[in-house]
CSV table of C-alpha atoms and ligand atoms in Angstrom, one decimal:
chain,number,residue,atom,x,y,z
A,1,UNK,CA,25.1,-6.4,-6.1
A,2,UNK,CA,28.4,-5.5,-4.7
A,3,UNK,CA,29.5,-6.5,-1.7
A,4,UNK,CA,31.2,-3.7,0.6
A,5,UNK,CA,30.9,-3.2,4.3
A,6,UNK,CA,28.8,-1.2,6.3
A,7,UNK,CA,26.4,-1.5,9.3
A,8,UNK,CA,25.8,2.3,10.2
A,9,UNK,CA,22.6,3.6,10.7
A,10,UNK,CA,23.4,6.1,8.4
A,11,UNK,CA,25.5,4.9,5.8
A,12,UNK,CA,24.9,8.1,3.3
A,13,UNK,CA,28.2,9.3,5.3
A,14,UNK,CA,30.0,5.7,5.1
A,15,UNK,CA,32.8,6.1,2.1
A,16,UNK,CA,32.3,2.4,1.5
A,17,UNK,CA,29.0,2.8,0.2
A,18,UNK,CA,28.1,1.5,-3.5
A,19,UNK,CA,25.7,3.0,-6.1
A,20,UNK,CA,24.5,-0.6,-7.0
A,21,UNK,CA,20.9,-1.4,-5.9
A,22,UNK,CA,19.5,-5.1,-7.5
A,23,UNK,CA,18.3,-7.1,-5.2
A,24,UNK,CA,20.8,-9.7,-3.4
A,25,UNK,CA,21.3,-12.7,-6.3
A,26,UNK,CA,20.4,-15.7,-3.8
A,27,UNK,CA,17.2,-13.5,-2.5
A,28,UNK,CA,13.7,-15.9,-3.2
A,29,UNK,CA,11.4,-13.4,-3.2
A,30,UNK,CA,8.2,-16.0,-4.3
A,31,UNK,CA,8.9,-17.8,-1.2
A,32,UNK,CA,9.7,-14.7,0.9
A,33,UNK,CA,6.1,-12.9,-0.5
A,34,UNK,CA,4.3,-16.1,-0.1
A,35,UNK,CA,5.7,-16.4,3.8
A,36,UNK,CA,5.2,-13.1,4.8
A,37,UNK,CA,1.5,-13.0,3.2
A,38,UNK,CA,1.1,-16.4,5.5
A,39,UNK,CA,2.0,-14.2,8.4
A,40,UNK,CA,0.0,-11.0,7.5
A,41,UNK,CA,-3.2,-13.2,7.0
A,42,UNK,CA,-2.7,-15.0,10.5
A,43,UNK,CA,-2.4,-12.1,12.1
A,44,UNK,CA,-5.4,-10.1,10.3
A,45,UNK,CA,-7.7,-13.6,11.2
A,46,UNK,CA,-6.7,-13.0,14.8
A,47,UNK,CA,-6.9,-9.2,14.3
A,48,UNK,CA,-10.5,-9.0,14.9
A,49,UNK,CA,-11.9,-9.6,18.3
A,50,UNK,CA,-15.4,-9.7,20.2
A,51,UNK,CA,-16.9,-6.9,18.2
A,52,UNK,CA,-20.8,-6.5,18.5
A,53,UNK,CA,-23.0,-6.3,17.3
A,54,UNK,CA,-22.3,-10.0,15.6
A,55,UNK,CA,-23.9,-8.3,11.9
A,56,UNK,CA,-20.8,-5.0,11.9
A,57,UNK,CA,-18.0,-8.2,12.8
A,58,UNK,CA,-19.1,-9.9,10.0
A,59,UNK,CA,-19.1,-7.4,7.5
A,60,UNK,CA,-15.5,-5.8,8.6
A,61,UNK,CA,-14.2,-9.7,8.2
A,62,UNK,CA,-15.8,-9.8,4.9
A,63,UNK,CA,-13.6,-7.8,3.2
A,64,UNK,CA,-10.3,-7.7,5.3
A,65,UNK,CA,-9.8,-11.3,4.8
A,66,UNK,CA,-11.2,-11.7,1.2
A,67,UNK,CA,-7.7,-11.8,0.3
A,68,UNK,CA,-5.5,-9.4,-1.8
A,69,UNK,CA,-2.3,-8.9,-2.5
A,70,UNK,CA,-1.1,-7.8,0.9
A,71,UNK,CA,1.5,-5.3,-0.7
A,72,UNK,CA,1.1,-2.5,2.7
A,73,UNK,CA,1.6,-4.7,5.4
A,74,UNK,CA,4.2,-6.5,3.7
A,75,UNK,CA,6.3,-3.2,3.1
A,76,UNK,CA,5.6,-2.3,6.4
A,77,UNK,CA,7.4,-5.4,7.7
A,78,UNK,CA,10.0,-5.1,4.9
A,79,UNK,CA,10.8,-1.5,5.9
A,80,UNK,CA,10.9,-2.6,9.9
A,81,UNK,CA,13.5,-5.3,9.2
A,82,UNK,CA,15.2,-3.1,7.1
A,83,UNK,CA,15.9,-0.6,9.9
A,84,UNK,CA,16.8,-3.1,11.9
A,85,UNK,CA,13.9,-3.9,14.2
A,86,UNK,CA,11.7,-7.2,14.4
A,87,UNK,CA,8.9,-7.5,11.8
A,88,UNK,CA,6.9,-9.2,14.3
A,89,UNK,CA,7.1,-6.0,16.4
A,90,UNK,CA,5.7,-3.9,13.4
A,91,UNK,CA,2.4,-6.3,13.1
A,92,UNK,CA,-0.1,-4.6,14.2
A,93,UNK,CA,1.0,-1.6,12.6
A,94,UNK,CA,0.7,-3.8,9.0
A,95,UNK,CA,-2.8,-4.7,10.6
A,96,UNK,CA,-3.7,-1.4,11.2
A,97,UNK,CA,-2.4,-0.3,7.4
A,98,UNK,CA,-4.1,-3.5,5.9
A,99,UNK,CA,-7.5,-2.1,7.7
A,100,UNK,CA,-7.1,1.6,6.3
A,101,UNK,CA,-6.4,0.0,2.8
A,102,UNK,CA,-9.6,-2.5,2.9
A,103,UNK,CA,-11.7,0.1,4.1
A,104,UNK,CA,-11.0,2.7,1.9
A,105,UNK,CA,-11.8,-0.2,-1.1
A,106,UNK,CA,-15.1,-0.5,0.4
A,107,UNK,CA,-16.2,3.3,0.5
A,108,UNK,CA,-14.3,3.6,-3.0
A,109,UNK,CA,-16.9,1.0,-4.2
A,110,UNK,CA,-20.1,3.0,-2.6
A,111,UNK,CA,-22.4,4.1,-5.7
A,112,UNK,CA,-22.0,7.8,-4.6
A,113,UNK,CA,-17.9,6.6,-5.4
A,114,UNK,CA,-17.0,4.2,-7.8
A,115,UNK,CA,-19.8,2.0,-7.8
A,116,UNK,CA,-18.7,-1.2,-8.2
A,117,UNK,CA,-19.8,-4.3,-7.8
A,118,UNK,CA,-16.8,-7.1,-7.6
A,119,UNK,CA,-13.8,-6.2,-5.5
A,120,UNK,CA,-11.4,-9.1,-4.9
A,121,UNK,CA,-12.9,-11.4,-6.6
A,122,UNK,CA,-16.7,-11.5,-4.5
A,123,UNK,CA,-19.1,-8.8,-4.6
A,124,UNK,CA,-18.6,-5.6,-2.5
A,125,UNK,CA,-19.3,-5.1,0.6
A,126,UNK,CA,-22.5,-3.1,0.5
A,127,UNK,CA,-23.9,-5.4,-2.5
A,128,UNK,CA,-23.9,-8.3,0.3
A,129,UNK,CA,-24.4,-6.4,3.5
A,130,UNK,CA,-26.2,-3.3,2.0
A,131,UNK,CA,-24.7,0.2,1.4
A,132,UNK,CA,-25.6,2.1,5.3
A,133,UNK,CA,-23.5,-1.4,6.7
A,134,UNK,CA,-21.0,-1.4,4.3
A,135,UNK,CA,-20.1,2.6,5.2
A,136,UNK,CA,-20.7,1.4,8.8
A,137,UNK,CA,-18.2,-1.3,8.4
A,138,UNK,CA,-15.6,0.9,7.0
A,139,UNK,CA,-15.9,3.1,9.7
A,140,UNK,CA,-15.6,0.8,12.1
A,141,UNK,CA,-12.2,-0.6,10.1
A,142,UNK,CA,-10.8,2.9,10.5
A,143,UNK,CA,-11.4,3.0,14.1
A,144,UNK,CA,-9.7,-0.1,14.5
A,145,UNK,CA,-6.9,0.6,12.7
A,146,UNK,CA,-6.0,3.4,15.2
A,147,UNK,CA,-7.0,1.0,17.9
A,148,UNK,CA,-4.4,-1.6,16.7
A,149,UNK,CA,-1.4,0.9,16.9
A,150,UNK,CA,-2.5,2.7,20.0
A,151,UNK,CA,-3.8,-0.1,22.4
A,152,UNK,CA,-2.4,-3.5,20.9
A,153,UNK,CA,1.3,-2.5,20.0
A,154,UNK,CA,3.0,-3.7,22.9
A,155,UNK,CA,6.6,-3.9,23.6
A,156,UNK,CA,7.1,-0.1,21.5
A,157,UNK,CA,7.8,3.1,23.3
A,158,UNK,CA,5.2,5.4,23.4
A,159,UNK,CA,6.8,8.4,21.1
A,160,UNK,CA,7.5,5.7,18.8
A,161,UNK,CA,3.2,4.6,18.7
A,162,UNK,CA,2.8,8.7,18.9
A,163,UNK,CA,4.6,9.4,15.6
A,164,UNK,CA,3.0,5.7,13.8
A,165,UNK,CA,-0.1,7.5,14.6
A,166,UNK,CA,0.8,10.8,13.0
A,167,UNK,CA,1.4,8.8,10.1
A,168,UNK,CA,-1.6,6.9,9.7
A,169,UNK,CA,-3.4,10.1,10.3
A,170,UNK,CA,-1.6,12.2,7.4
A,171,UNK,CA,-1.8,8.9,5.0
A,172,UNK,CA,-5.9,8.8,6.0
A,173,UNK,CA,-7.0,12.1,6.1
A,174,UNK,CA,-7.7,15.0,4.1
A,175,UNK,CA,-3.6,15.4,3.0
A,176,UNK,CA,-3.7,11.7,2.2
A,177,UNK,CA,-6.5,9.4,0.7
A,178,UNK,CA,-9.5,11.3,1.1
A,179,UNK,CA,-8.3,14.7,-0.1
A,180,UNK,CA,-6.3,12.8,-3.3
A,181,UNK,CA,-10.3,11.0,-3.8
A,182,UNK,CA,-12.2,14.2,-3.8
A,183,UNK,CA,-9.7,15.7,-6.9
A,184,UNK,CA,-10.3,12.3,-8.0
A,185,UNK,CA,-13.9,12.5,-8.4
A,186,UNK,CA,-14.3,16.1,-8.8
A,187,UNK,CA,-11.9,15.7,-12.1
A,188,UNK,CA,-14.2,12.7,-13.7
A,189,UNK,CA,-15.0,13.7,-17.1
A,190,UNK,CA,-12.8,16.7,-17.3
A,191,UNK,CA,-9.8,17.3,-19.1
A,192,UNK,CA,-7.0,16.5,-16.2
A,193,UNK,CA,-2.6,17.9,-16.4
A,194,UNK,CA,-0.1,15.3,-15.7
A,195,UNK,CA,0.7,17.5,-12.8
A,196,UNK,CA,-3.2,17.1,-11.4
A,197,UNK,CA,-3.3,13.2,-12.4
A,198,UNK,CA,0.2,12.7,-10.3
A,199,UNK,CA,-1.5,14.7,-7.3
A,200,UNK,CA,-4.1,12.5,-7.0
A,201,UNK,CA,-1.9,9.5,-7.6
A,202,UNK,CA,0.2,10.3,-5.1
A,203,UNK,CA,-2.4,11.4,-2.4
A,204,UNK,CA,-5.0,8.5,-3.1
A,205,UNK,CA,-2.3,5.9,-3.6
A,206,UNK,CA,1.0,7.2,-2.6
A,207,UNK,CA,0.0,8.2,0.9
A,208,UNK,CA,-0.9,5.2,2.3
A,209,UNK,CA,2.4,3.4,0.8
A,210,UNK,CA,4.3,5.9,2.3
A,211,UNK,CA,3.5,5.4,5.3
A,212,UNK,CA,3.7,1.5,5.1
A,213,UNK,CA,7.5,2.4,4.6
A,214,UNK,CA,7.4,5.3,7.4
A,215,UNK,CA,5.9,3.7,10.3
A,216,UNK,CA,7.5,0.5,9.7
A,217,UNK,CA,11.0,2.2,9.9
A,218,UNK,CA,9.8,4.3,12.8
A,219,UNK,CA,8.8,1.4,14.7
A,220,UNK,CA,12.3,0.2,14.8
A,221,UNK,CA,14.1,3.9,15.6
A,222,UNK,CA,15.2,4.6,12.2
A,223,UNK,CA,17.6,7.1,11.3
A,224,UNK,CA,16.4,10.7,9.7
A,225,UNK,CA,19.0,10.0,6.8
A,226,UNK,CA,16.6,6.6,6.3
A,227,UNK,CA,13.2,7.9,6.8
A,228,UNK,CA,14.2,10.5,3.9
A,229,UNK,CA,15.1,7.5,1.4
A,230,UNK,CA,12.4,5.8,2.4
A,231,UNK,CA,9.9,8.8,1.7
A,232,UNK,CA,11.9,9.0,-1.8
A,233,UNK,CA,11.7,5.2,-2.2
A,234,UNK,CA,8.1,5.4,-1.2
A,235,UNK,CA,7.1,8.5,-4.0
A,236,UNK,CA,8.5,6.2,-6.7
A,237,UNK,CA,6.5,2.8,-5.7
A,238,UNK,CA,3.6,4.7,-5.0
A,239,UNK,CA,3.3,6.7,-8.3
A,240,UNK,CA,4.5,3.8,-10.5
A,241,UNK,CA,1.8,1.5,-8.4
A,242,UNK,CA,-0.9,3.6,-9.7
A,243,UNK,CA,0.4,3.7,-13.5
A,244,UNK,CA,0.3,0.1,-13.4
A,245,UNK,CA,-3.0,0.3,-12.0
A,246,UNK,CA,-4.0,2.7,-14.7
A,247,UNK,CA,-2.7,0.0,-17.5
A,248,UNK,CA,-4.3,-2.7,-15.9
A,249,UNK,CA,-7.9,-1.3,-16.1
A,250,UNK,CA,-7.1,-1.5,-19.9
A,251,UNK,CA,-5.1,-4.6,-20.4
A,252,UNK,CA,-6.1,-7.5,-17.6
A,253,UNK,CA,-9.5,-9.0,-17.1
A,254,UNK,CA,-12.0,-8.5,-14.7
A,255,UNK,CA,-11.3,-11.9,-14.0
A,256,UNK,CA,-7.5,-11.7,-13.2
A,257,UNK,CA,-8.3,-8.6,-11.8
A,258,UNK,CA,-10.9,-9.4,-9.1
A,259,UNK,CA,-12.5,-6.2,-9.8
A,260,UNK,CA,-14.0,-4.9,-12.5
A,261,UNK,CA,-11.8,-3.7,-15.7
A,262,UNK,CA,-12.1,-0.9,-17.8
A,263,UNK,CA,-13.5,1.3,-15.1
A,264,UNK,CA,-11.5,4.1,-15.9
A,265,UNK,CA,-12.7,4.5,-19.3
A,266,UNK,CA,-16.4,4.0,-18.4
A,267,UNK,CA,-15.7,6.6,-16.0
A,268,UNK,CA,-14.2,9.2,-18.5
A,269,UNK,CA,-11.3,9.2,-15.9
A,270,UNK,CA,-7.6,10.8,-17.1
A,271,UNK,CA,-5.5,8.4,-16.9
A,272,UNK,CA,-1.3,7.5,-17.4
A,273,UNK,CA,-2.1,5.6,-21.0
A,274,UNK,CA,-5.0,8.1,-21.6
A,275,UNK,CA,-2.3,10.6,-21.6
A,276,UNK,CA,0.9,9.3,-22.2
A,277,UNK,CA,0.0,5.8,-23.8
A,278,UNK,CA,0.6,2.3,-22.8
A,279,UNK,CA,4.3,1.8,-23.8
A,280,UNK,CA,5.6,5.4,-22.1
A,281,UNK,CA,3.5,4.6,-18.7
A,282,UNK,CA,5.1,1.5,-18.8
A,283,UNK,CA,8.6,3.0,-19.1
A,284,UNK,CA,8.1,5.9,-16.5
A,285,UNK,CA,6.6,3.1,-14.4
A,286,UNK,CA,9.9,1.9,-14.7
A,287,UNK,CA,11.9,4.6,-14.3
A,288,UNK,CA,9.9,5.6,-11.1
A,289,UNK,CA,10.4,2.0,-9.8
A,290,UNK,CA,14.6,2.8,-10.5
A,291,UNK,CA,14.8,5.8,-8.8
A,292,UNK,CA,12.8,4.3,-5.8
A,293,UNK,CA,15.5,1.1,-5.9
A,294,UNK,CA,18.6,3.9,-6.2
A,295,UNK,CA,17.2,6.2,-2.9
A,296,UNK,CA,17.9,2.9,-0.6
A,297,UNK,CA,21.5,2.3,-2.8
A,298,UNK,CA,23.7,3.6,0.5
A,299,UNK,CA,21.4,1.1,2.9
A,300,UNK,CA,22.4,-2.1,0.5
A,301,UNK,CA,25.6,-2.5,0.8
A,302,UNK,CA,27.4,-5.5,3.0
A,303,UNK,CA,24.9,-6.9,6.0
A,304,UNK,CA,22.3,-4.2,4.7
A,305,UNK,CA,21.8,-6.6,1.1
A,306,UNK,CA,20.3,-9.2,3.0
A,307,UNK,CA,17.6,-6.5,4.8
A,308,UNK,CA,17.1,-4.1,1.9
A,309,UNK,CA,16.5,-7.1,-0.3
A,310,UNK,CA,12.6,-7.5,0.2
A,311,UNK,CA,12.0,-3.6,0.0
A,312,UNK,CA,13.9,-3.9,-3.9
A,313,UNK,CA,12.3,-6.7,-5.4
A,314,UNK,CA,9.2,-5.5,-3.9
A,315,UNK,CA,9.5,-2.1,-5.9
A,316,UNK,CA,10.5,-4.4,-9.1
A,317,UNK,CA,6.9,-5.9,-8.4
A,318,UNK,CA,5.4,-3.1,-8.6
A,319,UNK,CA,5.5,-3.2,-12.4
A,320,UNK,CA,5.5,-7.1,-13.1
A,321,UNK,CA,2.6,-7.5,-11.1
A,322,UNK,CA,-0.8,-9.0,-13.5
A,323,UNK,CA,-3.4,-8.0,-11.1
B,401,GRG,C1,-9.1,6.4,4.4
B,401,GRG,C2,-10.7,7.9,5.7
B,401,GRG,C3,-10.4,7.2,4.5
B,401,GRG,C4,-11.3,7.3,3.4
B,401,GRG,C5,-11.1,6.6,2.1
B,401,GRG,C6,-12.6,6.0,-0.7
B,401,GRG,C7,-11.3,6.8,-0.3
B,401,GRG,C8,-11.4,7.6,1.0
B,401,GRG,C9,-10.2,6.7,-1.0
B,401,GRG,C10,-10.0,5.9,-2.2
B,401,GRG,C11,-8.7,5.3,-2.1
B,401,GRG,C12,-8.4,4.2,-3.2
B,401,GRG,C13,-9.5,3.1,-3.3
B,401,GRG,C14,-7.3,4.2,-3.9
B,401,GRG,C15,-7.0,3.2,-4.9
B,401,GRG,C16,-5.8,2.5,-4.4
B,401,GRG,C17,-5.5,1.2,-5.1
B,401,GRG,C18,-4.7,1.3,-6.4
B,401,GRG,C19,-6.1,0.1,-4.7
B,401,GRG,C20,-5.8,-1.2,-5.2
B,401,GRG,O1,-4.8,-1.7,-4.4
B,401,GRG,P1,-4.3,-3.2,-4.5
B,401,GRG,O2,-4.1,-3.5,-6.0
B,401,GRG,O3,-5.5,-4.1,-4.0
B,401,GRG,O4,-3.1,-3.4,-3.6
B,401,GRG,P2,-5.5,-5.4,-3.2
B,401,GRG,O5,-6.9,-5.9,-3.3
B,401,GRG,O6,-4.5,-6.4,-3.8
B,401,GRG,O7,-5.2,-5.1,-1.7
C-alpha cells in the first residue's frame, strides 16, 4: 500500500489520495478476526438478560451462541473504527445485527422454509425446541435486536440510534431479508435471470451486510462521501458472500459446513455455478470483492491504512473463506 497523507473525513476531495487498496503489509488479520470474535461472543453471552419465561431464554441462547463465523458484527465494528469512532461504542449495534442474522437462520430452517435440520454444526432450533418455539424464539430475537440499539446503546446521540434503527428496519423488512426470501422461495424450481438471482442475493444477503457497514459508520458520524463507499463496498461483499455461498453448497461438506450441503440442488434452486459455472462465479466473486476494496481506496491512504485495514482483508475473506 502506499503511504500518503490524509486524515479528512472526506478524503474523495484530498489530492493526496492513492488508487491503491491492499490491505496494510504488517496488518494480522488471524489474530485481529480471532480478537474481535472474542469480543463479539462476550458481549452476545452478556447480551441476553432475565428473559421469561426460562423455556423462550433458552431457545434464543441456543442458537445466538452456537457459534458462527461472526462476519456482521465484526464489519460493524470494522466500519465504526474505520469512521473514526470506538468499536466498543458500536457493540450493541453488532449484537443487535448478530440477533437479526441468527434469527433469520432459524425461520430459514422452518419446514415451511428450507427445512433443515443442522445449522452450525447442532440441530436447528425447532428440531430441539419444536417448530411453534423455534418461530417464537426468532421473534423474540428480532425484538431484541431493536431493543439493543434503542434502550442499551448508551453514550450515542439519539439521531444517531434514530437512523441505526432505520437501518436495521430497511435491512429486516420487506426491502431487505424477507422480501429478497419470498423471490427466493417463490423462484424454487423455476428457471431464474441473473438479474432475478442477484435481486435476491442482494436483498436476502446483501441487506443485512449493508447495514453492518452503515450503522457501524453512522454510529461514529460518518461522512455522506463515506456512507456512499461503504454502500458500494457493501454491494460487492454482499453479492460475492452469496456466490461463495452458492459454490460451497456444491463443493464443502456438510461437515465443514455445519449445515447441510448440496441444498441448493435438492432444492432445484438457480444458483451462481448453476448458471455461470464454478470457475466464472469464482472470478466475479473476485471481481466483486475488488471493486468493493477499490470504493474505500480514498479512505486508505496515510493514518486511514491502519483503520480501513480490517474492512479490506475482511472483503478478501469473503472468497477464501471454507465454510
Ligand atoms: C429478518 C424479519 C426477518 C425475517 C427473516 C428467513 C428469512 C426472513 C430470510 C432468510 C435469510 C437468509 C437465511 C439468508 C442467507 C444468508 C446466509 C448466506 C447465511 C449464512 O451466513 P454465514 O455463513 O453463517 O455468515 P454463520 O453461521 O457463519 O453466521
Amino acid at each position: 500500500m502506499t503511504a500518503s497523507v490524509s486524515t479528512a473525513q472526506d478524503p474523495a476531495q484530498d489530492a493526496t489520495v492513492t488508487e491503491d487498496a491492499a490491505p496494510a503489509q504488517s496488518f494480522d488479520f488471524a489474530a485481529y478476526l480471532e480478537a474481535a470474535r472474542r469480543r463479539v461472543e462476550a458481549a452476545l453471552d452478556g447480551s441476553l438478560g432475565p428473559e421469561r419465561p426460562e423455556s423462550l431464554r433458552e431457545a434464543m441462547r441456543y442458537s445466538l451462541l452456537a457459534g458462527g463465523k461472526r462476519l456482521r458484527p465484526i464489519l460493524c465494528l470494522a466500519a465504526c473504527e474505520l469512521a473514526g469512532g470506538d468499536g466498543e461504542l458500536a457493540m450493541p449495534t453488532a449484537v443487535a445485527l448478530e440477533m437479526i442474522h441468527t434469527m433469520s437462520l432459524i425461520h430459514d430452517d422452518l419446514p415451511a422454509m428450507d427445512n433443515d435440520d443442522l445449522r452450525r454444526g447442532r440441530p436447528t432450533n425447532h428440531k430441539v425446541y419444536g417448530e411453534a418455539n423455534a418461530i417464537l424464539a426468532g421473534d423474540a430475537l428480532l425484538t431484541r435486536a431493536f431493543e439493543m440499539v434503542a434502550l442499551r446503546s448508551p453514550g450515542l446521540p439519539a439521531e444517531r440510534l434514530l437512523a441505526v434503527v432505520g437501518e436495521l428496519s430497511l435491512a429486516s423488512g420487506a426491502p431487505g431479508l424477507v422480501g429478497g426470501q419470498v423471490v427466493d422461495l417463490e423462484c424454487e424450481g423455476k428457471a431464474v435471470d441473473l438479474d432475478t438471482l442477484e435481486y435476491i442475493h442482494l436483498h436476502k444477503t446483501g441487506a443485512l451486510l449493508r447495514a453492518c457497514v452503515i450503522s457501524g459508520a453512522q454510529i461514529a458520524g460518518a461522512s455522506e462521501a463515506l456512507l456512499a463507499a461503504l454502500g458500494t463496498y457493501a454491494r460487492g461483499i454482499g453479492l460475492a458472500f452469496q456466490i461463495i455461498d452458492d459454490i460451497l453448497d456444491v463443493t464443502a461438506s456438510s461437515e465443514v459446513l455445519g449445515k447441510t450441503a448440496g441444498k441448493d440442488l435438492a432444492a432445484d434452486k438457480t444458483t451462481y455455478p448453476k448458471l455461470l459455472g464454478l470457475e466464472e462465479s469464482r472470478c466475479r466473486a473476485e471481481a466483486l470483492v475488488a471493486e468493493a476494496k477499490a470504493a474505500l481506496a480514498p479512505w486508505c491512504a496515510g493514518e486511514g491504512e491502519a483503520k480501513a485495514a480490517p474492512l479490506l482483508a475482511l472483503a478478501d475473506y469473503i472468497t477464501s473463506r471454507d465454510r
